[in-house]
Amino acid sequence: MFSRLNGSSFLWKLCLLSLCYLPIAFSHIISSTFDFIVVGGGTSGLLIAEKLSDDPSVSVAVLEAGEAVVDDTTLVPVLFTRFIGTDVDWEFVSVPQKHVSGIQISLPRGKLLGGTASVNGMYFVRAHRKEYDIWEQLGNSGWNWKTVDAHIKAVETFYPASEHDQEEFAAADLPSDHGNKGQFQVSYSNFWQPEPLLVNYIAALNTLGINRTHRASGGSTAGVWQSPTAIKPDNRSRSSVGTDFVLAGNKKPNLQIFTGAIATKIDLNGGISTGPSVPTNVRATGVEYVSGGTNHTINLTSRGNVIVTAGTYQTPKLLELSGIGSPAVLNAHGINAVVNLTGVGENLQDHAGVLTTFEIKSGLGQSIEDLIRNATFFAEQEALYVKNRTGALASVPGSTIVMLPIQSIVSNQRLKTLTALLDKALLSFKGTPLEKQLNAQRDLFLDPDVPDIELTLTPGAQDPRASPDPTKSHVTISVITVRPFDRGNVHLNTTNPLDLPLIDPNFLAITDFETEVFVDGIKFVEKLTQTAPLSDIVTAQLFPPSNATDSELSSFVQQSIFSVWHPCGSSSMLPKDQNGVVDANLKVYGTQNIRIADAGIIPVSLGTHTLATVYGNALIAAEIFKHLV
Ligand SMILES: Cc1cc2nc3c(=O)[nH]c(=O)nc-3n(C[C@H](O)[C@H](O)[C@H](O)COP(=O)(O)OP(=O)(O)OC[C@H]3O[C@@H](n4cnc5c(N)ncnc54)[C@H](O)[C@@H]3O)c2cc1C
């Protein structure tokens, strides 16, 4: 996205408009025994806790490491990236990436009530329907497009764009592909400056055969379209489980929220093993946590369940600290394997991206590039937002999405070459737990209807290596591969529960194939910028340089990868022999009452941004869990 903006004087103005609320008391009862203990009050966890506590006879506790926060960063759409590097960011960093020049990659995540949904980019989008259907094909009965989509619909209320924006900017999803009674308000961005850039971009895409689609939220994502966003259409502020909850306050006596509470261990009962045989059906009795420097424990009732929703990076660590995981990993830290589960922390997947930067004609109108570098423009836009909720602050940037099946940008001959490279790499997974899911991904790659590459367009130059001239105007087009075949892992680093885990996304591990796909994506972007009418606006290619050879582009890719912030898979919902951690009822294998429901359960990366799916999955999870008590 783009760098952090200067808006420090902003909050008081929002407060005048009654948009700034101080966190209200969240705890009504002080109890130490609960039917459900939800670890991680983030996107999935807080939604599940809300739904379960709708039944007043059920007691629910949420342990959330962060605090309850609403402020300009969490509420005002364009300011969202300001959270990066602040105390509401976990500030995870990958281990050095051996296929990406040894660099360590920044992996921000929300550390506050409501989790990453309180600070993310708010795109509210689904993947292609076939991508959900393979979850079921891999052994998860009932988990398919129809079910997940129905549950996403159930949490959203969709507001169509104006006819003008539908026509001009492809903000035109079919309303029937959305819900209209759910708690999250979903509308479109409405700041499109500089408009000619966007209009000509869409027209050039059309010239190259990439058409607009009205069905991106109906399970058919290929083409160019605007992302719906979780922005309230009336006051243009974030609509999310955390910000809405904090603003409303906790009204339920049977829901207890512990903020600033870092879970350190799940207490298990059911046989600590010191020998080679490990017990199978262990029971959680409670959860230990640290708050204010002091250790505490809360317990489960006899019918109780622990629901772990600490996110893709932190859930595996908590399981491992509790003795659930691969004996090899646990023993290296002197932890006894209570449950032998080798899939824990494995199967980590993420979207990787690179930035391409272009200079564009000046005089087309001020854009979000000017928000960052022109204090007067920022002040004008700030005033507009405060006054009537319009202008650059009322939208998130980069919401024009292009989803490209590889077949739409390469020749048949080239596709054969890429497939041969992929097949060569996949040989080494034959007979491993990953074979089935990688083959399913290969089928998606060969399907001309299912996208493999995403492009996003943002005014401004985000890559400093492009050396942009500050007096000129720019555009950044990100090339993102949404079908990663590489698999990374995340495991505890030390036995100190407060230490961050070791995260290895293992980007570009299927090096030749994945690099080549990126190179094809970059070449398509170059061709696009040379296609009328976009070529009327783009005046120069800055970085990578326009005359780069294929091998120079490969080097560029291998030095430029960043995370697009959609990690999943580290607690995969899969059969155990496929590196699964939870079954289709989200129960951790080998346990009686430990469940997982965060983005980590997504077994195979989706060609989309993850928010809507995480919410949909959380609603499915809540429906499963409510029958447990
Ligand atoms: C910068 C950024 C922008 C993004 N933009 C988009 C977007 O525009 N659209 C989209 O679809 N997706 C987006 N995503 C991804 C999306 O937001 C996430 O996939 C989703 O929110 C993950 O939800 P989750 O429940 O798995 O984890 P989270 O929402 O991260 O929740 C995990 C929670 O657990 C807490 N926690 C962790 N460890 C502990 C512990 N030991 N004890 C207690 N609490 C703990 C955390 O503080 C956090 O609140 C973005 C992600 C990032 C980082």
XYZ file of C-alpha atoms and ligand atoms in Angstrom:
682
model
C 0.000 0.000 0.000
C 1.465 3.398 0.730
C 3.492 4.881 3.506
C 2.083 6.212 6.735
C 0.330 9.526 6.528
C 0.525 12.552 8.691
C -2.823 12.978 10.390
C -1.941 13.488 14.012
C -4.174 16.499 14.531
C -7.115 14.596 13.230
C -8.625 12.756 16.122
C -10.104 15.696 17.989
C -12.031 16.677 14.899
C -13.568 13.225 14.723
C -14.389 13.457 18.400
C -16.352 16.610 17.743
C -18.429 14.516 15.404
C -18.989 11.904 18.088
C -17.051 9.301 16.195
C -14.441 8.857 18.880
C -15.534 6.788 21.835
C -13.482 5.819 24.789
C -13.455 2.124 25.437
C -16.370 1.244 27.700
C -16.078 -1.252 30.525
C -16.066 -4.703 29.013
C -16.296 -6.884 32.074
C -19.611 -7.384 33.789
C -18.931 -10.428 35.876
C -15.728 -11.639 37.331
C -15.711 -15.361 36.937
C -12.924 -17.798 36.423
C -14.896 -20.631 34.817
C -16.391 -20.508 31.329
C -18.114 -22.720 28.759
C -15.967 -21.210 26.020
C -12.569 -19.601 26.316
C -11.724 -17.811 23.072
C -7.995 -17.163 22.743
C -7.470 -14.133 20.505
C -10.285 -11.590 20.216
C -9.551 -10.806 16.575
C -11.455 -11.026 13.305
C -12.616 -14.587 13.815
C -12.429 -14.881 17.616
C -14.493 -11.836 18.508
C -17.181 -12.718 15.955
C -17.403 -16.265 17.338
C -17.581 -14.939 20.905
C -20.379 -12.542 19.911
C -22.389 -15.318 18.292
C -21.902 -17.881 21.074
C -22.827 -15.380 23.778
C -26.158 -14.687 22.050
C -27.280 -17.667 24.129
C -27.527 -16.218 27.658
C -27.140 -19.635 29.232
C -23.613 -19.942 27.882
C -20.603 -18.220 29.462
C -17.862 -16.959 27.144
C -14.465 -15.439 27.904
C -12.188 -13.762 25.375
C -8.470 -13.413 26.030
C -7.050 -10.689 23.808
C -3.417 -9.644 23.944
C -4.125 -6.121 22.677
C -6.365 -3.384 23.999
C -9.773 -2.039 22.938
C -8.936 0.791 20.554
C -10.848 3.074 18.229
C -9.117 6.094 16.765
C -8.488 7.760 13.436
C -6.181 4.973 12.272
C -8.761 2.273 12.907
C -11.759 4.234 11.627
C -10.721 6.499 8.743
C -10.322 4.392 5.588
C -7.256 5.948 3.993
C -5.275 6.043 7.222
C -5.210 2.316 7.853
C -1.529 1.712 7.079
C -0.583 4.086 9.887
C -0.975 1.197 12.331
C 2.141 -0.500 10.961
C 4.967 -0.213 13.469
C 2.758 1.132 16.277
C 1.740 -0.581 19.501
C -1.316 -2.106 17.774
C 0.977 -4.012 15.389
C 2.617 -7.292 16.390
C 5.473 -6.345 14.044
C 6.270 -9.889 12.971
C 9.249 -10.308 10.659
C 10.039 -13.395 8.604
C 13.242 -15.370 8.962
C 15.732 -14.531 6.182
C 14.151 -15.722 2.924
C 16.632 -17.948 1.204
C 14.983 -17.665 -2.212
C 14.548 -13.888 -1.918
C 18.142 -12.724 -1.495
C 18.138 -13.528 2.225
C 15.904 -10.587 3.104
C 13.598 -10.525 6.109
C 10.068 -9.538 5.246
C 7.760 -7.406 7.362
C 4.543 -9.176 8.392
C 2.255 -6.726 10.209
C -0.811 -7.990 12.155
C -3.314 -6.249 14.373
C -2.737 -6.451 18.123
C -5.994 -5.025 19.442
C -9.537 -6.132 20.147
C -10.956 -7.009 16.741
C -7.519 -8.054 15.506
C -6.327 -7.420 11.985
C -9.841 -6.556 10.742
C -9.594 -3.360 12.826
C -6.565 -2.155 10.906
C -6.664 -3.859 7.510
C -7.420 -2.512 4.024
C -11.138 -3.361 4.285
C -11.456 -5.043 0.862
C -14.420 -7.362 1.274
C -14.016 -9.947 -1.446
C -14.463 -13.611 -2.210
C -12.339 -16.080 -4.155
C -13.375 -18.082 -7.201
C -15.983 -20.689 -6.319
C -13.743 -23.602 -7.373
C -11.137 -22.551 -4.821
C -13.581 -23.209 -1.965
C -14.825 -26.411 -3.532
C -11.374 -27.974 -3.308
C -11.544 -27.689 0.499
C -14.348 -30.244 0.338
C -12.548 -32.350 -2.261
C -9.585 -32.579 0.117
C -11.763 -34.182 2.783
C -13.673 -31.398 4.555
C -17.281 -32.419 4.171
C -19.631 -29.449 3.837
C -16.902 -26.820 3.328
C -17.471 -25.535 -0.187
C -18.368 -22.357 -2.105
C -22.062 -22.671 -1.390
C -21.634 -22.899 2.358
C -18.876 -20.331 2.794
C -20.547 -17.841 0.453
C -23.881 -18.221 2.264
C -22.157 -17.395 5.548
C -20.308 -14.411 4.090
C -23.667 -13.159 2.813
C -25.101 -13.596 6.301
C -22.612 -11.161 7.851
C -22.807 -8.377 5.240
C -25.148 -5.634 4.150
C -24.209 -4.460 0.668
C -24.655 -0.941 -0.671
C -24.249 -0.658 -4.471
C -22.182 2.136 -5.993
C -23.771 5.035 -7.856
C -24.720 4.364 -11.476
C -21.892 6.671 -12.520
C -19.304 4.694 -10.556
C -20.705 1.397 -11.808
C -20.369 2.601 -15.379
C -17.063 4.468 -15.179
C -15.079 2.453 -12.678
C -16.518 -1.094 -12.834
C -17.883 -0.860 -9.279
C -20.774 -3.032 -10.327
C -21.240 -6.305 -8.426
C -24.636 -7.915 -8.769
C -26.471 -7.037 -5.541
C -27.870 -10.581 -5.442
C -24.294 -11.859 -4.999
C -24.251 -10.089 -1.621
C -26.174 -10.205 1.633
C -28.439 -7.439 2.825
C -29.087 -8.166 6.490
C -25.665 -8.715 8.019
C -23.778 -6.734 10.632
C -20.931 -5.480 8.417
C -21.666 -2.648 6.032
C -20.059 -3.102 2.643
C -19.878 -0.268 0.134
C -17.407 0.934 -2.491
C -14.537 3.361 -2.418
C -15.590 6.604 -4.095
C -12.418 8.625 -4.536
C -11.022 7.802 -7.958
C -8.479 10.563 -8.631
C -6.895 10.920 -11.082
C -9.988 9.676 -12.907
C -8.453 9.504 -16.404
C -5.830 7.094 -15.089
C -8.453 4.670 -13.867
C -10.745 5.019 -16.869
C -7.890 4.494 -19.317
C -6.496 1.601 -17.267
C -9.814 -0.242 -17.479
C -10.116 0.547 -21.208
C -6.598 -0.734 -21.944
C -7.335 -3.921 -20.022
C -10.467 -4.375 -22.141
C -8.364 -3.929 -25.292
C -6.143 -6.780 -24.101
C -9.170 -9.008 -23.536
C -9.463 -8.520 -19.767
C -13.107 -7.639 -19.320
C -15.175 -6.138 -16.571
C -17.123 -8.599 -14.457
C -20.257 -8.119 -12.374
C -19.841 -11.517 -10.739
C -16.612 -11.102 -8.782
C -18.553 -11.658 -5.560
C -20.547 -14.456 -7.171
C -17.654 -16.868 -7.416
C -16.321 -15.794 -10.802
C -13.420 -13.462 -10.141
C -11.500 -13.250 -13.428
C -11.504 -9.785 -15.003
C -11.362 -6.192 -13.801
C -13.632 -4.947 -11.028
C -13.760 -2.727 -7.996
C -13.420 -4.346 -4.622
C -16.359 -3.804 -2.284
C -14.986 -2.501 1.013
C -16.110 -2.758 4.637
C -16.799 0.961 4.867
C -20.033 2.353 6.317
C -21.653 4.311 3.498
C -23.166 6.977 5.749
C -20.155 8.164 7.735
C -17.401 6.513 5.665
C -15.756 4.792 8.634
C -14.588 1.209 9.071
C -17.189 -1.472 9.642
C -15.521 -4.299 11.528
C -16.198 -6.684 14.350
C -13.744 -4.928 16.675
C -14.424 -1.260 15.991
C -18.202 -1.815 16.043
C -17.945 -3.772 19.290
C -15.811 -1.156 21.013
C -18.088 1.650 19.875
C -21.217 -0.167 21.095
C -19.715 -1.474 24.340
C -20.278 -4.930 25.742
C -23.885 -5.306 26.755
C -23.828 -8.995 27.621
C -23.325 -10.227 31.180
C -22.339 -13.688 29.927
C -19.476 -12.374 27.752
C -16.279 -11.410 29.507
C -13.509 -9.704 27.559
C -9.997 -9.702 28.995
C -7.817 -7.231 27.083
C -4.067 -6.987 27.572
C -4.228 -10.724 28.306
C -1.632 -12.836 26.505
C -2.474 -16.546 26.532
C 0.614 -18.573 27.361
C -0.588 -22.161 27.600
C -3.628 -24.392 27.314
C -3.809 -26.606 30.378
C -4.289 -30.206 29.361
C -5.543 -33.167 31.285
C -5.282 -36.635 29.904
C -1.859 -38.043 30.121
C 1.500 -36.434 29.870
C 3.746 -38.874 28.080
C 7.435 -39.237 28.610
C 7.789 -42.307 26.395
C 7.429 -42.879 22.665
C 3.663 -43.391 22.752
C 1.670 -40.199 22.982
C -1.879 -40.047 24.289
C -4.692 -39.202 21.862
C -7.841 -37.666 23.266
C -6.561 -35.114 25.754
C -8.854 -32.593 27.335
C -8.248 -28.911 27.906
C -9.149 -27.748 31.397
C -8.300 -24.063 31.159
C -5.983 -21.423 29.756
C -3.066 -19.639 31.392
C -2.359 -16.045 30.520
C -0.213 -13.078 31.484
C -1.782 -9.722 32.167
C -0.038 -6.704 33.641
C 3.024 -8.838 34.301
C 1.085 -11.322 36.440
C 0.203 -14.935 35.647
C -3.450 -15.988 35.736
C -5.525 -19.043 34.858
C -9.146 -19.310 33.792
C -10.891 -22.645 33.660
C -13.428 -24.450 31.557
C -16.689 -25.844 32.828
C -17.065 -29.596 32.444
C -18.781 -29.031 29.070
C -16.306 -26.330 28.047
C -14.163 -25.810 24.946
C -11.111 -23.717 24.142
C -11.379 -21.917 20.813
C -8.008 -20.775 19.543
C -8.172 -17.826 17.166
C -4.804 -16.177 17.777
C -4.164 -15.899 14.026
C -2.101 -17.814 11.486
C 1.197 -16.892 13.167
C 0.347 -17.231 16.868
C -2.042 -20.173 17.077
C 0.640 -22.796 16.283
C 2.934 -21.295 18.925
C 0.257 -21.599 21.616
C -0.425 -25.236 20.682
C 3.287 -25.996 20.820
C 3.774 -24.293 24.181
C 0.927 -26.503 25.401
C 2.518 -29.713 24.129
C 0.559 -30.122 20.888
C 2.688 -30.431 17.787
C 5.498 -32.262 16.142
C 7.608 -34.146 18.716
C 10.741 -33.083 16.816
C 9.867 -29.401 17.187
C 8.718 -29.737 20.793
C 11.611 -31.867 21.991
C 14.098 -29.346 20.621
C 12.648 -26.937 23.193
C 12.398 -29.504 25.985
C 8.594 -29.691 25.732
C 6.888 -33.082 26.023
C 4.595 -33.941 23.138
C 1.216 -34.462 24.773
C -0.436 -34.666 21.367
C 1.692 -35.802 18.432
C 0.517 -33.620 15.592
C 3.120 -32.988 12.934
C 0.952 -30.614 10.896
C 1.040 -27.863 13.540
C 2.678 -24.765 12.036
C 3.301 -26.470 8.688
C 1.547 -25.763 5.385
C 1.973 -21.987 5.823
C 1.042 -20.107 2.633
C 0.923 -16.430 1.765
C 0.506 -14.215 -1.264
C 3.705 -12.630 -2.529
C 3.898 -9.436 -4.561
C 6.264 -7.106 -6.389
C 5.773 -3.440 -7.264
C 6.144 -1.912 -10.711
C 6.400 1.881 -10.889
C 5.513 4.266 -13.710
C 5.554 7.998 -14.239
C 2.281 9.476 -15.500
C 1.256 12.781 -17.092
C 1.083 15.697 -14.704
C -2.022 17.852 -14.400
C -4.554 15.018 -14.259
C -5.676 15.978 -10.751
C -4.404 15.467 -7.240
C -4.426 11.942 -5.926
C -3.489 10.080 -2.776
C 0.129 10.547 -3.885
C -0.385 14.217 -3.008
C -1.843 13.356 0.400
C 1.561 12.119 1.413
C 3.667 14.915 -0.025
C 1.427 17.986 0.018
C 0.314 19.210 3.447
C -2.151 21.682 1.951
C -3.911 18.965 -0.036
C -4.011 16.753 3.056
C -5.557 19.575 5.096
C -8.184 20.190 2.390
C -9.108 16.516 2.242
C -9.165 16.270 6.020
C -11.586 19.196 6.160
C -13.774 17.600 3.499
C -13.904 14.345 5.423
C -14.744 16.016 8.700
C -17.379 18.186 7.062
C -19.252 15.768 4.842
C -17.375 12.459 4.736
C -16.099 12.835 1.185
C -12.679 13.159 -0.427
C -9.529 11.102 -0.378
C -9.815 10.086 3.269
C -13.185 8.411 2.760
C -11.854 5.574 0.591
C -9.114 2.972 0.614
C -6.613 3.168 -2.207
C -5.938 0.449 -4.726
C -9.406 -1.050 -4.796
C -9.374 -1.616 -8.569
C -8.708 -5.325 -8.801
C -7.587 -7.239 -11.836
C -7.672 -11.017 -11.584
C -5.801 -12.843 -14.313
C -5.918 -16.538 -15.141
C -2.441 -17.276 -16.479
C -4.069 -18.327 -19.776
C -5.273 -14.757 -20.314
C -1.740 -13.358 -20.446
C 0.505 -16.041 -21.983
C 0.501 -18.111 -25.161
C -0.296 -21.838 -25.216
C 3.362 -22.540 -25.830
C 4.402 -20.515 -22.813
C 1.742 -22.228 -20.700
C 3.276 -25.579 -21.665
C 6.703 -24.356 -20.535
C 5.332 -23.106 -17.219
C 3.402 -26.335 -16.646
C 6.522 -28.374 -17.331
C 8.441 -26.293 -14.765
C 5.651 -26.792 -12.251
C 5.427 -30.525 -12.862
C 9.154 -30.896 -12.414
C 8.941 -29.133 -9.052
C 5.901 -31.130 -7.960
C 7.745 -34.429 -8.476
C 9.524 -33.912 -5.182
C 6.167 -33.794 -3.356
C 5.026 -37.168 -4.667
C 4.055 -39.413 -1.784
C 4.181 -36.571 0.760
C 1.211 -35.204 2.755
C 1.156 -32.229 0.372
C 0.711 -34.191 -2.843
C -3.074 -34.063 -2.941
C -3.446 -30.336 -2.271
C -0.670 -29.389 -4.685
C -2.325 -31.469 -7.394
C -5.612 -29.710 -6.666
C -3.810 -26.393 -7.050
C -2.293 -27.583 -10.310
C -5.815 -28.252 -11.605
C -6.755 -24.673 -10.707
C -3.654 -23.381 -12.467
C -4.680 -25.211 -15.628
C -8.257 -23.922 -15.401
C -8.612 -20.856 -17.666
C -11.456 -19.554 -15.535
C -9.529 -19.339 -12.249
C -7.126 -16.427 -11.637
C -3.466 -16.949 -10.733
C -2.239 -13.351 -10.710
C -3.752 -10.227 -9.196
C -2.916 -6.648 -10.164
C -3.727 -3.670 -7.976
C -3.263 -0.071 -9.034
C -2.391 2.722 -6.607
C -1.509 6.310 -7.499
C 1.977 7.213 -6.245
C 5.377 5.536 -6.222
C 5.611 3.049 -3.374
C 8.960 1.506 -4.226
C 11.744 3.910 -3.196
C 14.123 2.128 -5.595
C 12.138 3.744 -8.440
C 13.690 7.104 -7.411
C 10.507 9.028 -8.225
C 10.788 12.716 -9.056
C 8.768 14.442 -6.292
C 7.504 17.062 -8.742
C 5.927 14.433 -11.014
C 2.994 12.039 -10.741
C 3.236 8.262 -10.572
C 1.338 5.034 -10.415
C 2.266 1.727 -8.817
C 0.889 -1.504 -10.185
C 1.428 -4.457 -7.855
C 1.819 -7.897 -9.366
C 0.671 -10.522 -6.874
C 0.742 -14.285 -7.291
C -2.340 -15.662 -5.605
C -1.626 -19.360 -6.090
C 1.496 -20.084 -4.060
C 2.822 -23.609 -4.506
C 5.562 -23.090 -1.944
C 4.912 -24.054 1.653
C 6.464 -22.420 4.693
C 6.104 -22.953 8.411
C 5.747 -21.131 11.697
C 6.932 -22.487 15.030
C 7.789 -21.300 18.488
C 11.195 -19.647 18.758
C 11.793 -20.110 22.485
C 9.780 -21.406 25.416
C 9.145 -17.831 26.552
C 5.493 -17.370 25.514
C 6.054 -13.648 25.060
C 8.649 -14.184 22.333
C 7.391 -13.941 18.770
C 7.411 -17.121 16.675
C 9.832 -17.966 13.875
C 7.963 -17.383 10.633
C 9.231 -18.779 7.359
C 6.838 -18.065 4.455
C 9.445 -19.718 2.219
C 8.593 -17.354 -0.632
C 9.638 -18.470 -4.122
C 10.646 -21.921 -2.895
C 9.362 -23.399 -6.171
C 11.870 -20.966 -7.550
C 11.935 -21.383 -11.322
C 8.201 -21.738 -11.810
C 7.162 -19.020 -9.362
C 9.751 -16.536 -10.608
C 8.663 -17.140 -14.202
C 5.003 -16.533 -13.333
C 5.999 -13.218 -11.772
C 8.029 -12.311 -14.858
C 4.986 -13.025 -17.050
C 2.886 -10.822 -14.792
C 5.383 -7.953 -15.021
C 5.601 -8.277 -18.792
C 1.820 -8.109 -18.998
C 1.839 -4.906 -16.947
C 4.480 -3.435 -19.267
C 2.347 -4.323 -22.279
C -0.713 -2.868 -20.593
C 0.964 0.473 -19.949
C 1.952 0.563 -23.625
C -1.637 -0.094 -24.730
C -3.988 2.761 -25.644
C -5.547 4.609 -24.007
C -3.389 3.948 -20.932
C -0.320 4.673 -23.030
C -1.653 8.238 -23.459
C -1.132 8.736 -19.738
C 1.894 6.649 -18.770
C 4.977 8.616 -19.745
C 7.803 6.394 -18.476
C 8.487 3.067 -16.836
C 10.702 3.653 -13.805
C 11.233 0.350 -12.007
C 11.967 -2.293 -13.028
C 13.456 -0.497 -16.023
C 11.687 -0.970 -19.344
C 14.697 -2.461 -21.087
C 15.286 -5.211 -18.498
C 16.011 -8.651 -19.936
C 14.157 -11.737 -18.718
C 17.051 -12.659 -16.519
C 17.177 -9.141 -15.071
C 13.449 -9.352 -14.378
C 14.010 -12.667 -12.598
C 16.655 -11.021 -10.407
C 14.322 -8.101 -9.786
C 11.640 -10.539 -8.589
C 14.073 -12.409 -6.375
C 15.080 -9.179 -4.658
C 11.682 -7.543 -4.401
C 9.124 -9.898 -2.892
C 6.888 -8.622 -0.122
C 4.029 -10.252 1.734
C 0.541 -9.253 0.652
C -0.656 -10.089 4.193
C -2.882 -13.106 3.556
C -1.162 -15.912 5.470
C -3.130 -19.106 6.026
C -2.729 -22.860 6.352
C -0.640 -23.138 9.537
C -3.496 -24.956 11.344
C -4.957 -26.536 8.238
C -8.399 -28.066 8.172
C -7.377 -31.276 6.443
C -7.217 -34.999 7.116
C -4.413 -35.681 9.578
C -2.342 -37.573 7.010
C -2.334 -34.456 4.798
C -0.683 -32.336 7.520
C -4.092 -31.491 8.954
C -4.416 -29.925 12.399
C -8.202 -29.717 12.685
C -10.994 -31.841 11.261
C -14.046 -30.500 9.449
C -15.634 -29.702 12.837
C -12.539 -27.610 13.585
C -11.469 -29.916 16.418
C -7.741 -30.332 16.945
C -6.796 -33.945 16.248
C -6.032 -35.900 19.390
C -8.015 -33.576 21.641
C -11.593 -33.583 22.898
C -12.307 -29.899 23.258
C -9.767 -27.674 21.527
C -10.963 -25.941 18.363
C -9.295 -23.543 15.923
C -11.137 -21.092 13.672
C -8.776 -18.338 12.467
C -7.284 -17.827 8.992
C -4.823 -20.622 9.761
C -7.497 -23.273 9.091
C -7.747 -22.300 5.397
C -6.043 -25.348 3.906
C -5.159 -24.012 0.464
C -4.525 -20.351 -0.236
C -7.403 -18.556 -1.956
C -6.995 -16.234 -4.896
C -8.431 -13.361 -2.926
C -8.000 -11.199 0.159
C -8.946 -13.159 3.248
C -11.200 -10.949 5.408
C -14.660 -11.920 4.126
C -13.766 -15.606 4.108
C -12.424 -15.428 7.680
C -15.712 -13.861 8.795
C -17.745 -16.452 6.852
C -15.691 -19.290 8.322
C -16.091 -17.814 11.813
C -19.855 -17.850 11.431
C -19.774 -21.487 10.332
C -17.526 -22.222 13.322
C -19.932 -20.547 15.747
C -22.771 -22.673 14.379
C -20.712 -25.815 14.943
C -19.570 -24.769 18.419
C -22.971 -23.765 19.778
C -24.023 -27.400 19.662
C -21.146 -28.381 21.927
C -22.789 -27.135 25.130
C -2.021 -4.647 6.735
C -3.062 -5.672 6.361
C -4.051 -5.330 5.447
C -4.996 -6.282 5.088
N -5.992 -5.918 4.235
C -6.957 -6.793 3.916
C -8.033 -6.408 3.084
O -8.132 -5.257 2.664
N -8.972 -7.330 2.772
C -8.880 -8.618 3.191
O -9.720 -9.424 2.804
N -7.880 -9.021 4.021
C -6.935 -8.126 4.416
N -5.951 -8.495 5.274
C -6.002 -9.860 5.839
C -7.127 -10.047 6.885
O -7.290 -8.874 7.640
C -6.795 -11.224 7.805
O -6.712 -12.393 7.027
C -7.806 -11.502 8.909
O -8.143 -10.327 9.595
C -7.223 -12.527 9.871
O -8.130 -12.815 10.903
P -7.719 -13.827 12.072
O -8.910 -13.968 12.942
O -7.124 -15.046 11.516
O -6.533 -13.100 12.856
P -6.500 -11.702 13.601
O -7.616 -10.838 13.196
O -5.128 -11.197 13.450
O -6.769 -12.088 15.124
C -5.835 -12.694 15.974
C -6.007 -12.063 17.343
O -5.357 -12.847 18.317
C -4.665 -11.997 19.202
N -3.606 -12.800 19.804
C -2.524 -13.335 19.209
N -1.815 -14.066 20.087
C -2.479 -14.022 21.266
C -2.263 -14.588 22.547
N -1.223 -15.402 22.796
N -3.150 -14.314 23.545
C -4.222 -13.509 23.323
N -4.471 -12.937 22.122
C -3.619 -13.205 21.099
C -4.196 -10.858 18.321
O -3.851 -9.719 19.063
C -5.397 -10.661 17.421
O -6.337 -9.773 17.977
C -4.966 -7.589 5.647
C -3.967 -7.921 6.556
C -3.020 -6.975 6.922
C -1.961 -7.349 7.904
